[in-house]
PDB file of C-alpha atoms in Angstrom:
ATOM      1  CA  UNK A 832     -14.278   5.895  10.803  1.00  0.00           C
ATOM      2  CA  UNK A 833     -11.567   8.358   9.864  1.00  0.00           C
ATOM      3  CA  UNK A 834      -7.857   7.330  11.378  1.00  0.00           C
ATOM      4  CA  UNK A 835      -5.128   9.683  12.060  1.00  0.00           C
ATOM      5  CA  UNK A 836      -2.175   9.423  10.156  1.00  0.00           C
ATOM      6  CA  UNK A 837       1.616  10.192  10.677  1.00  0.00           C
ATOM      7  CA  UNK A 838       3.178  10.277   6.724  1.00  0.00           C
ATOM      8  CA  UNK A 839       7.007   9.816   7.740  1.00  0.00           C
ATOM      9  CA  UNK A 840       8.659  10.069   4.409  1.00  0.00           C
ATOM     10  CA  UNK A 841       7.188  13.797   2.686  1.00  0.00           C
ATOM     11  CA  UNK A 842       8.881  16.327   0.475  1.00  0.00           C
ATOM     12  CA  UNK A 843       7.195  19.394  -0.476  1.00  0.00           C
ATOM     13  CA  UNK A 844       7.900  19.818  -4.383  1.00  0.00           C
ATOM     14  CA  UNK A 845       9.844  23.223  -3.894  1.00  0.00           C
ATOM     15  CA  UNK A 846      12.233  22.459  -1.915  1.00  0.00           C
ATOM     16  CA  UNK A 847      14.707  20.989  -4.841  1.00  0.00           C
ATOM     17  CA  UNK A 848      14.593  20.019  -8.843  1.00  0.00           C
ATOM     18  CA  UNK A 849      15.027  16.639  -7.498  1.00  0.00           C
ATOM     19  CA  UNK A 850      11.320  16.601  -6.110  1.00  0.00           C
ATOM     20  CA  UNK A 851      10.129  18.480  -9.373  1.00  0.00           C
ATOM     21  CA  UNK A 852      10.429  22.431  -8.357  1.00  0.00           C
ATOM     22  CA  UNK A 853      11.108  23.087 -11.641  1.00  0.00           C
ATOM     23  CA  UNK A 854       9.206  22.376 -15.049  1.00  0.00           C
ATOM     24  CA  UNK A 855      11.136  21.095 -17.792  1.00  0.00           C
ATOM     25  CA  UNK A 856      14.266  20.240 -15.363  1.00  0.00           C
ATOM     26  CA  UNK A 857      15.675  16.505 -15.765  1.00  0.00           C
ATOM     27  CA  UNK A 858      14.958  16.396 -12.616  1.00  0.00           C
ATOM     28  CA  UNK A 859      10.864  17.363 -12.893  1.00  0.00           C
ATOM     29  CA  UNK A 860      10.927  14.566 -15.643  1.00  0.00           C
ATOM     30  CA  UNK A 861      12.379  11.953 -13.136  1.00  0.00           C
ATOM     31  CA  UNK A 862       9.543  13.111 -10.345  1.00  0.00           C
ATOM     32  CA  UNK A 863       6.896  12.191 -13.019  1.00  0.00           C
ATOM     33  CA  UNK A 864       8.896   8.817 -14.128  1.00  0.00           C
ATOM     34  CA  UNK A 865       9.075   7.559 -10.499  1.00  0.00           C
ATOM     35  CA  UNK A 866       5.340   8.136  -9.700  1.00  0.00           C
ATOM     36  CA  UNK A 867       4.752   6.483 -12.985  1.00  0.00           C
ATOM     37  CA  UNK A 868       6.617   3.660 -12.224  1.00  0.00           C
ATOM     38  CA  UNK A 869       5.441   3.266  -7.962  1.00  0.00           C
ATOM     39  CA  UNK A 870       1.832   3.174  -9.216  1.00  0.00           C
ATOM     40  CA  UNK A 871       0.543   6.909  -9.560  1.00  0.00           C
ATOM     41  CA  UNK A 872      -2.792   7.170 -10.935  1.00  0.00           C
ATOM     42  CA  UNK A 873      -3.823  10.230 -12.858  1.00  0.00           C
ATOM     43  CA  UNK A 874      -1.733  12.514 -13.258  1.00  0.00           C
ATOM     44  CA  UNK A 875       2.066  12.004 -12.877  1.00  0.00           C
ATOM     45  CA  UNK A 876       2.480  16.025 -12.294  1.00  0.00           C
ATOM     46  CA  UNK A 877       0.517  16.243  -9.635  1.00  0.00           C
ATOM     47  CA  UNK A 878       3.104  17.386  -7.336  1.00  0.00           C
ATOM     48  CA  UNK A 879       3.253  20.862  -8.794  1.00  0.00           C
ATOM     49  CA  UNK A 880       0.446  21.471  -6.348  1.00  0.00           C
ATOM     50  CA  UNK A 881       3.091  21.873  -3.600  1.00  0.00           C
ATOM     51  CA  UNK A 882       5.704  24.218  -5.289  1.00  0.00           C
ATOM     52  CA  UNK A 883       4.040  26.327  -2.737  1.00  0.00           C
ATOM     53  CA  UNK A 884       3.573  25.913   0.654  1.00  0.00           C
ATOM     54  CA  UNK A 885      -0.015  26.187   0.746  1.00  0.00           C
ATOM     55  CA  UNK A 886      -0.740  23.841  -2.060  1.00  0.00           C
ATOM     56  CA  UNK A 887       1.588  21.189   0.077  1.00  0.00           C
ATOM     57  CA  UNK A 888      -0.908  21.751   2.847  1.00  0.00           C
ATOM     58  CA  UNK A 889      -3.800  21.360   1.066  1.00  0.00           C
ATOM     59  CA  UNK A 890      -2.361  18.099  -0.287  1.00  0.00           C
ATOM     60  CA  UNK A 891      -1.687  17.193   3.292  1.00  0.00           C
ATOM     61  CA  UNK A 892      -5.006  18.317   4.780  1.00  0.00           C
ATOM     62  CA  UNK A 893      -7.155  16.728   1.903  1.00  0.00           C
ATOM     63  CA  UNK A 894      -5.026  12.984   2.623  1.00  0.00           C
ATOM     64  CA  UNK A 895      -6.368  13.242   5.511  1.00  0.00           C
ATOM     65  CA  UNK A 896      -3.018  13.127   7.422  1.00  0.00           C
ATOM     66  CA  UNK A 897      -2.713  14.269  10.899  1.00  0.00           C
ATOM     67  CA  UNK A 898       1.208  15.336  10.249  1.00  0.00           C
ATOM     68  CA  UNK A 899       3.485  14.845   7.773  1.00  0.00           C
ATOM     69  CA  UNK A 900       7.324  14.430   8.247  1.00  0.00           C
ATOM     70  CA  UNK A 901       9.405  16.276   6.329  1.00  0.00           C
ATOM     71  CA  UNK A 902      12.821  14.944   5.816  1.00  0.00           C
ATOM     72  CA  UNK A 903      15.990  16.727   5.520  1.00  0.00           C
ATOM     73  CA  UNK A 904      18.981  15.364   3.049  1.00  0.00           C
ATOM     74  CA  UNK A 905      22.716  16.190   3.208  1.00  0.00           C
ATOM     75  CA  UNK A 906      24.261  14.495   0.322  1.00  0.00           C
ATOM     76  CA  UNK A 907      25.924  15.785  -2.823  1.00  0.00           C
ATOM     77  CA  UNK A 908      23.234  15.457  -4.717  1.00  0.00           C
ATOM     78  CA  UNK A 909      20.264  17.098  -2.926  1.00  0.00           C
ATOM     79  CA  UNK A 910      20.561  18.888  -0.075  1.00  0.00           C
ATOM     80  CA  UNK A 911      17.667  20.173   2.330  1.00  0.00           C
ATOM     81  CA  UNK A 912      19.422  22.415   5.247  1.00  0.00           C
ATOM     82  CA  UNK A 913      18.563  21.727   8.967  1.00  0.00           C
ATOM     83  CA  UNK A 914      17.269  25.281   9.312  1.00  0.00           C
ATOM     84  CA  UNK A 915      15.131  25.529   5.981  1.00  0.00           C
ATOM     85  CA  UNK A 916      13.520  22.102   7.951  1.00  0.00           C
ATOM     86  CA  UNK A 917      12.872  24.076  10.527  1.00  0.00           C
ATOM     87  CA  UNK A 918      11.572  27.048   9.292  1.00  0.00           C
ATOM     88  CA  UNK A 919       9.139  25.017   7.780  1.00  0.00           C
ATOM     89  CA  UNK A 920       7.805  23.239  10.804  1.00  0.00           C
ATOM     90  CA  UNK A 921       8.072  25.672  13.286  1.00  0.00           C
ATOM     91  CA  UNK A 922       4.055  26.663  13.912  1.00  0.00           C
ATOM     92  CA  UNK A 923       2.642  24.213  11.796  1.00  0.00           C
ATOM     93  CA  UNK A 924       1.679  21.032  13.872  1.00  0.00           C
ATOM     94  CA  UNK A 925       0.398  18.906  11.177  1.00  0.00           C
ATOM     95  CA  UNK A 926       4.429  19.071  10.305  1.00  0.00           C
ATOM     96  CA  UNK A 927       6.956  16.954  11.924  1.00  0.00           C
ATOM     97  CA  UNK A 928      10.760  17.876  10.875  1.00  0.00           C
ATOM     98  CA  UNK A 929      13.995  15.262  10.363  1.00  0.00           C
ATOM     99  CA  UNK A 930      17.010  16.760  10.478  1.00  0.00           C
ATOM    100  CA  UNK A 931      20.130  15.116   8.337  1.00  0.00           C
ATOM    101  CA  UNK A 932      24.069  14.928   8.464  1.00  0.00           C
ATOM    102  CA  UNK A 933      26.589  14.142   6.403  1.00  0.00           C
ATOM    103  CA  UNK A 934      29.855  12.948   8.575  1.00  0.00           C
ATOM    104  CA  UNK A 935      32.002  12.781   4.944  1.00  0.00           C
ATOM    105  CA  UNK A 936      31.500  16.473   4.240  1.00  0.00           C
ATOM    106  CA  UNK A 937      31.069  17.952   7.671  1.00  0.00           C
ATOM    107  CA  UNK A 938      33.625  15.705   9.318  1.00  0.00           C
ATOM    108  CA  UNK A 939      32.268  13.294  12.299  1.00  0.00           C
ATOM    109  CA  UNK A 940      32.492  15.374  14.834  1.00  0.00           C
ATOM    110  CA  UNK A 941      30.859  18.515  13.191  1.00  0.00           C
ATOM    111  CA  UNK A 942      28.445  16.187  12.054  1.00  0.00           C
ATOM    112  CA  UNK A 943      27.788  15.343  15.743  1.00  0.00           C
ATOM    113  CA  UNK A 944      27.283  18.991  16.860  1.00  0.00           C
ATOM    114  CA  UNK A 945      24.869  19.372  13.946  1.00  0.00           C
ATOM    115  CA  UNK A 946      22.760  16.771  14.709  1.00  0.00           C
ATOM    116  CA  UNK A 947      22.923  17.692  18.454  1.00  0.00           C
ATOM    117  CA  UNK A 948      22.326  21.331  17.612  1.00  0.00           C
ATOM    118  CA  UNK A 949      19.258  19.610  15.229  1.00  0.00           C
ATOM    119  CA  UNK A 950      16.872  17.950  17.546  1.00  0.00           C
ATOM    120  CA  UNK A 951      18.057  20.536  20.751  1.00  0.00           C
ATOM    121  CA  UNK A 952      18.030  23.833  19.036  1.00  0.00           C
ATOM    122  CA  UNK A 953      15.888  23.650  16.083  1.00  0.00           C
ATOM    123  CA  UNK A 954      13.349  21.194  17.910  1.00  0.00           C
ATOM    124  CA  UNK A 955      13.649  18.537  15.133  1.00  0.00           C
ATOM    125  CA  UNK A 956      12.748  14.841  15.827  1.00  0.00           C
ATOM    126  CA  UNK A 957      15.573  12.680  14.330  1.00  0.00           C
ATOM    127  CA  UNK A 958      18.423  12.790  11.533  1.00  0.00           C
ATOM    128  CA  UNK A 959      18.552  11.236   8.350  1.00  0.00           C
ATOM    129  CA  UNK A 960      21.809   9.518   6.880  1.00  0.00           C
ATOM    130  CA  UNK A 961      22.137   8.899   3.398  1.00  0.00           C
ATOM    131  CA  UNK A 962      25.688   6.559   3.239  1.00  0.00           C
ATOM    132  CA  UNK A 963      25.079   5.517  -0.306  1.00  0.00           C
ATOM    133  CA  UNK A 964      24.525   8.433  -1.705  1.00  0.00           C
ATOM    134  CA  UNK A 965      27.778   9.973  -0.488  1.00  0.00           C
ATOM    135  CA  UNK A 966      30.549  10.575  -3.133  1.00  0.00           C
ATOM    136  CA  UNK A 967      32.439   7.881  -2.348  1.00  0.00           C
ATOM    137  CA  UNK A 968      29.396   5.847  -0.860  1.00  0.00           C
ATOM    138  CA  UNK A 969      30.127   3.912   1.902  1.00  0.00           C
ATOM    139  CA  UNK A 970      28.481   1.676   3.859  1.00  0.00           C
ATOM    140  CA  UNK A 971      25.706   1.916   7.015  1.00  0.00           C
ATOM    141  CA  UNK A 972      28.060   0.628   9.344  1.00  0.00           C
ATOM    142  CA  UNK A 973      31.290   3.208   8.510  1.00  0.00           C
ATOM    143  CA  UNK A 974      33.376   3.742  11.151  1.00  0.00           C
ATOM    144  CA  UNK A 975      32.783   7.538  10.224  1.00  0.00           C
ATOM    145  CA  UNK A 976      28.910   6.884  11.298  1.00  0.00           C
ATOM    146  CA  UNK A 977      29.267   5.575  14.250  1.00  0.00           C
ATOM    147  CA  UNK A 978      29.579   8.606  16.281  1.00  0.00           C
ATOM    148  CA  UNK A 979      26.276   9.383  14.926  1.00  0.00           C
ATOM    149  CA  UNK A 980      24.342   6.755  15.881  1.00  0.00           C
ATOM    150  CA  UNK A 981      25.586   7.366  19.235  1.00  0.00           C
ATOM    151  CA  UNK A 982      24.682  10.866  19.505  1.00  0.00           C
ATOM    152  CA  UNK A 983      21.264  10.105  18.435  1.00  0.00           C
ATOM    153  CA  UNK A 984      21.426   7.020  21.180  1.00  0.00           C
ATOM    154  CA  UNK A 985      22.312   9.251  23.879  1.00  0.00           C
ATOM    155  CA  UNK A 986      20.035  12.301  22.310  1.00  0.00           C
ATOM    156  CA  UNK A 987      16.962   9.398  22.494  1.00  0.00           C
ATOM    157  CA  UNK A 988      15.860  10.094  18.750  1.00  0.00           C
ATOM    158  CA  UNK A 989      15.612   7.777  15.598  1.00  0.00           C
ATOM    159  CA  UNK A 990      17.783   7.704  13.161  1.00  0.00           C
ATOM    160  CA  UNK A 991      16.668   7.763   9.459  1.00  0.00           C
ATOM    161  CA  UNK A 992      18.637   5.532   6.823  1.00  0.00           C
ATOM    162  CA  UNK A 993      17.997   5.875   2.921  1.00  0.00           C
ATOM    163  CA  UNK A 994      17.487   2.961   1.282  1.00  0.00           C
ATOM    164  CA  UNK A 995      15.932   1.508  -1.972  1.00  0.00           C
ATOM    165  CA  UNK A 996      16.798   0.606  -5.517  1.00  0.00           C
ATOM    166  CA  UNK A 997      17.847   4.230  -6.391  1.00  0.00           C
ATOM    167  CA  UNK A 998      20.995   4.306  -4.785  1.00  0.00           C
ATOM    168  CA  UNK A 999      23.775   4.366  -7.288  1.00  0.00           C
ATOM    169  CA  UNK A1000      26.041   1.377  -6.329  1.00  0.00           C
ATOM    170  CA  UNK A1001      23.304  -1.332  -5.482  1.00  0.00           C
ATOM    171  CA  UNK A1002      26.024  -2.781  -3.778  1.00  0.00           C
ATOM    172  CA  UNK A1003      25.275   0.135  -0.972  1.00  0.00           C
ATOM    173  CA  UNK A1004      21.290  -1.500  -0.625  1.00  0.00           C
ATOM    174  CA  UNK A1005      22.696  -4.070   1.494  1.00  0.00           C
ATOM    175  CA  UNK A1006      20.411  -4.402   4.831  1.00  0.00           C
ATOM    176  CA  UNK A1007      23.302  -6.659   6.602  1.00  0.00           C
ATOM    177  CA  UNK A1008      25.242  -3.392   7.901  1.00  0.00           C
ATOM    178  CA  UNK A1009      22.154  -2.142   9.759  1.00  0.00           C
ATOM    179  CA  UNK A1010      21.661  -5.843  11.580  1.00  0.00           C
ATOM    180  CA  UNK A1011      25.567  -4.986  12.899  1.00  0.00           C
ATOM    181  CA  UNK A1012      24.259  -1.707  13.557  1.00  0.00           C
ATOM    182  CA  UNK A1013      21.457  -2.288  15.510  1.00  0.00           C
ATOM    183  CA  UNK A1014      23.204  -5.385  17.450  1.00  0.00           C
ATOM    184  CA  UNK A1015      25.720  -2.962  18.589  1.00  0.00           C
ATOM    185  CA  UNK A1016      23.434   0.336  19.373  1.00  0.00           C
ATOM    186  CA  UNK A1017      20.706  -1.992  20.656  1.00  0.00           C
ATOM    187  CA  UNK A1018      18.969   1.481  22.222  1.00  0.00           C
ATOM    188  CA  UNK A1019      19.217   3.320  19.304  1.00  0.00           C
ATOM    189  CA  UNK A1020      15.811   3.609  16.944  1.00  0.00           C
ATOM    190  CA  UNK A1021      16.699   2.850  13.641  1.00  0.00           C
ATOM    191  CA  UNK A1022      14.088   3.797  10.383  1.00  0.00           C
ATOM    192  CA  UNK A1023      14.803   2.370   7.075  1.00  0.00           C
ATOM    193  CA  UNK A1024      13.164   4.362   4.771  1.00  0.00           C
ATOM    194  CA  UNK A1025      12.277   2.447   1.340  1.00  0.00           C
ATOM    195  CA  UNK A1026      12.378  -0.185   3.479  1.00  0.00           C
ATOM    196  CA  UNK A1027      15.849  -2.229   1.543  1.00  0.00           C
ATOM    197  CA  UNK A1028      13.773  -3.254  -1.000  1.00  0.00           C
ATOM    198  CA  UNK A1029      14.239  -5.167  -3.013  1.00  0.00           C
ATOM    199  CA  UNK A1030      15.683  -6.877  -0.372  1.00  0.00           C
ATOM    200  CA  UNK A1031      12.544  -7.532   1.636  1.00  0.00           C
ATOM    201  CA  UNK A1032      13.158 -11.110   3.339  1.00  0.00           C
ATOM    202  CA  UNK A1033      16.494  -9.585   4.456  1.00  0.00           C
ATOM    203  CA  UNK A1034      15.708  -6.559   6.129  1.00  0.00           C
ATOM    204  CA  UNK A1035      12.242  -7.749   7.454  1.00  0.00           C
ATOM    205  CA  UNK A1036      14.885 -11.118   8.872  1.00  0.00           C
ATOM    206  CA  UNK A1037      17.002  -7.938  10.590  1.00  0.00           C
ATOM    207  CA  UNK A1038      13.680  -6.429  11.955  1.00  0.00           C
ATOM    208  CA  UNK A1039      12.569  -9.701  13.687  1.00  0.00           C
ATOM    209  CA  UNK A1040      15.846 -10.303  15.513  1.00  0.00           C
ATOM    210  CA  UNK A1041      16.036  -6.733  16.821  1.00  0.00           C
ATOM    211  CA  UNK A1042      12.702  -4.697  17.516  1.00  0.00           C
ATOM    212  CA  UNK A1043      14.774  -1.360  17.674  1.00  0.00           C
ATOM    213  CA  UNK A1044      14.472  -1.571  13.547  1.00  0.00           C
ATOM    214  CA  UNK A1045      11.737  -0.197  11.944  1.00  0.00           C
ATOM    215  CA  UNK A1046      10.475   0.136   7.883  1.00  0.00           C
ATOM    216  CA  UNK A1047       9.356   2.512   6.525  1.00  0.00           C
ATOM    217  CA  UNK A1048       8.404   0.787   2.751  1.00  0.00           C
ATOM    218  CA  UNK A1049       6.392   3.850   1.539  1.00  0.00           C
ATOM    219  CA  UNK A1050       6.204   4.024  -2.090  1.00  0.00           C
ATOM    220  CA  UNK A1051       7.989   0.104  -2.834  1.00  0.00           C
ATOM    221  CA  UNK A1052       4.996  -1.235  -0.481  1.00  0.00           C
ATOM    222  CA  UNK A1053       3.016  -1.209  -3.702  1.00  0.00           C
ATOM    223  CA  UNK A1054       5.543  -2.857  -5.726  1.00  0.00           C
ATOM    224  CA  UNK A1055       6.616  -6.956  -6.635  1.00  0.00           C
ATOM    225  CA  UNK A1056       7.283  -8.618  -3.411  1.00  0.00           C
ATOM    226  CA  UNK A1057       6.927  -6.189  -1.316  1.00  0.00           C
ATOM    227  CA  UNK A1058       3.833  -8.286   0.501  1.00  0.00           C
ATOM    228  CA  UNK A1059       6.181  -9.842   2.879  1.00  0.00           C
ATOM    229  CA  UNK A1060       5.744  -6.383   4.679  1.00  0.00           C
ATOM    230  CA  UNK A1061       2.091  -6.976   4.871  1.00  0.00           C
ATOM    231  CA  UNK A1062       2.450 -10.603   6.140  1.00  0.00           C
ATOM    232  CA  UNK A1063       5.146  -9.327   8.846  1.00  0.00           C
ATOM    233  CA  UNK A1064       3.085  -6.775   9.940  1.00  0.00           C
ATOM    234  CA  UNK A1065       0.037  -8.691  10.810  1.00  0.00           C
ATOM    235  CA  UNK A1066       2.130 -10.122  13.080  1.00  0.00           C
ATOM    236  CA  UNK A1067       5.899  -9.615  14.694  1.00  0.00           C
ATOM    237  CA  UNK A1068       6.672  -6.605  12.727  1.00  0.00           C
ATOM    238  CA  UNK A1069       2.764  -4.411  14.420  1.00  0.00           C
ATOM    239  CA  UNK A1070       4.990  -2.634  16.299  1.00  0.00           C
ATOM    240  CA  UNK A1071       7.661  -1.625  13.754  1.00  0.00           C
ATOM    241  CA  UNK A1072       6.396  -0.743  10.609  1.00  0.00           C
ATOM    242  CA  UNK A1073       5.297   2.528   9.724  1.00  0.00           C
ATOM    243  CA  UNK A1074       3.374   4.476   7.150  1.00  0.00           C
ATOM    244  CA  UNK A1075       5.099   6.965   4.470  1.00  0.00           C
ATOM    245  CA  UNK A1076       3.633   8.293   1.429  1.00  0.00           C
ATOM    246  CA  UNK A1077       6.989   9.328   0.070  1.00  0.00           C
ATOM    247  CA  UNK A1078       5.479  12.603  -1.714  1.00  0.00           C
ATOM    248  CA  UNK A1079       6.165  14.022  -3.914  1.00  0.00           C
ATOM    249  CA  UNK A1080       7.011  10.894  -5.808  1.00  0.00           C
ATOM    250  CA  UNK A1081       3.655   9.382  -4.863  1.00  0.00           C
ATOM    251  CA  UNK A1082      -0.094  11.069  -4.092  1.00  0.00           C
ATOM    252  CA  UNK A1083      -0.373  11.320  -0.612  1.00  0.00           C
ATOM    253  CA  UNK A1084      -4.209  10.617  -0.778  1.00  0.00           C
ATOM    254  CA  UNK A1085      -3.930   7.985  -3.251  1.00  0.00           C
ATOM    255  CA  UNK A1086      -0.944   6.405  -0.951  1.00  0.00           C
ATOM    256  CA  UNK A1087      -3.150   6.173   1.788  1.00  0.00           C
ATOM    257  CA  UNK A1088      -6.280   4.845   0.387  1.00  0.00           C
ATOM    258  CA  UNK A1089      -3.992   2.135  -1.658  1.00  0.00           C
ATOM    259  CA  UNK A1090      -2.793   1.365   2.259  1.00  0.00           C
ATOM    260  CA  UNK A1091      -5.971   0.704   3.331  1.00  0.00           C
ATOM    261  CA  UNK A1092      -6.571  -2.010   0.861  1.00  0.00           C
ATOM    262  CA  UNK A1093      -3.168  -4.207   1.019  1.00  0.00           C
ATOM    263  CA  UNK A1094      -4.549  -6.663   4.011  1.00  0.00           C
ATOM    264  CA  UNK A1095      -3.504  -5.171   7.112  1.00  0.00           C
ATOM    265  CA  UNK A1096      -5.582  -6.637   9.712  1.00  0.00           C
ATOM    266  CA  UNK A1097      -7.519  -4.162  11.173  1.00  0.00           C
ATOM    267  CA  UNK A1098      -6.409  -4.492  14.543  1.00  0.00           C
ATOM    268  CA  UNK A1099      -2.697  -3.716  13.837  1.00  0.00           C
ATOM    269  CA  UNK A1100      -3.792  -0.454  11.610  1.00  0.00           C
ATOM    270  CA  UNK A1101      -4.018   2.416  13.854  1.00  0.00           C
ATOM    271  CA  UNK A1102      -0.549   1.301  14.559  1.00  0.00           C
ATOM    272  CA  UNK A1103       0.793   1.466  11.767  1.00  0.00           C
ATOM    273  CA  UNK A1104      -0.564   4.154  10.295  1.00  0.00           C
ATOM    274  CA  UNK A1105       0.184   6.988  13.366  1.00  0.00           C
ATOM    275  CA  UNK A1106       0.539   5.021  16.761  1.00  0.00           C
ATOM    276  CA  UNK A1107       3.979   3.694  16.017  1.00  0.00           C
ATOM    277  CA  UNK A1108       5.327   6.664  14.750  1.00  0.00           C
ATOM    278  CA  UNK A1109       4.192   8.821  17.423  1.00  0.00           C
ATOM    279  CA  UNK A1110       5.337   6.631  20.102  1.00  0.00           C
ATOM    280  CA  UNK A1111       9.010   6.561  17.834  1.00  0.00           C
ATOM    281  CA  UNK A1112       9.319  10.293  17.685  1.00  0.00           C
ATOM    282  CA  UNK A1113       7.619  10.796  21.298  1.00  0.00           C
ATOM    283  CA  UNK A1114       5.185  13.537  19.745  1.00  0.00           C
ATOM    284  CA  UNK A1115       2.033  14.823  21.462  1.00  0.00           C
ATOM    285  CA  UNK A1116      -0.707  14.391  18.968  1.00  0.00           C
TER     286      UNK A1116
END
């Protein structure tokens, strides 16, 4: 029986040398070491398929995903506008957009009017934060945030937090800010993408004491000790964990076959794999 599928975490390849637009880039070589070390099988390149927009669509369509989120960044580093997002989206329904902010640069309150301008202008369906990967970092729970999180409260969308072992500090991978968080914006829908780990216990500890926090583990649900998700999912966590492929840095159709076979109970898997996530995003699919 074929499921649908909502991919929350999805890049296509073009839209930055970070996600491997470009051959012989540092950053194309860094695409093909992190699929390398998340699992790929096959070919570690495979993501040149989407440095166009067709080939991405293929990808998607072949995965057999009903709609893939693509998630815009606003950090130093990488940055993936709120418009380009949308311009993307706009007329394709098997794509979802996520909009992103970056209080630091902007300022807070022109981060605000972006994010409101985001989801009621441009139609987008949450916004991403990135605190560690800010230049300084800071932490989840900034006072510089905050205004943020209650924009997105009062706008009734998610918000999207990056996470994982590849932010630069490690000391800026701490889940405990986003318990504070989520204690004091007990409305607000919070996503963890990359899901804290390794910091599994902790996060999936936040996640039991307040059901507005949801992980997303995509690509570190295939890594060391990352089956505490699994466990937590067949029970507390059905409701809040979500699927991501987190393409291009994984196959999307390998992603979601390896998903299949990690010991979800079958009766919490239509959940997880699109249920949650449309009910989180309130989409009509």
């Amino acid at each position: 029986m074929s499921r649908k599928i909502i991919d929350l975490r999805s890049r296509p390849a073009f839209l930055h040398d970070f996600y491997g637009a470009t051959p012989g880039t540092p950053g194309f070589e860094t695409a093909r070491w992190l699929n390398r070390r998340v699992g790929t099988r096959g070919d570690d390149a495979h993501f040149t398929r989407s440095h166009t927009l067709d080939g991405y669509l293929a990808d998607v369509r072949e995965a057999g995903i009903t709609a893939a989120a693509i998630v815009g960044r606003d950090t130093p580093g990488v940055s993936t506008s709120n418009d380009r997002v949308h311009e993307l989206v706009a007329g394709r329904p098997e794509l979802i957009g996520i909009g992103s902010v970056d209080p630091q640069r902007q300022g807070t309150a022109a981060a605000v009017a972006e994010a409101g301008r985001a989801i009621a202008a441009l139609g987008l369906k949450g916004i991403n934060l990135e605190p560690g990967f800010l230049d300084p970092a800071i932490a989840f729970d900034d006072p510089s945030l905050l205004p943020v999180y209650d924009a997105c409260d009062q706008l009734k969308v998610p918000v999207f937090l990056m996470t994982g072992p590849t932010t630069p500090d490690p000391r800026f991978n701490d889940p405990a800010p986003v318990g504070r968080i989520a204690r004091a914006f007990p409305t607000l829908n919070i996503v963890i993408h990359h899901g804290f780990w390794p910091h599994v216990a902790e996060i999936v500890g936040i996640a039991f004491r307040h059901p507005n926090v949801h992980i997303v583990p995509d690509m570190y649900l295939f890594l060391p000790g990352s089956r505490l998700y699994v466990e937590a999912a067949n029970g507390f966590l059905r409701d809040q964990l979500l699927f991501g492929s987190s393409y291009p840095f994984r196959p999307m159709k390998q992603t979601v076959e390896d998903f299949l076979k990690l010991g979800f109970d079958g009766a919490v898997l239509d959940g997880l794999l699109f249920d949650n996530a449309r009910r989180l995003l309130a989409l009509d699919l």
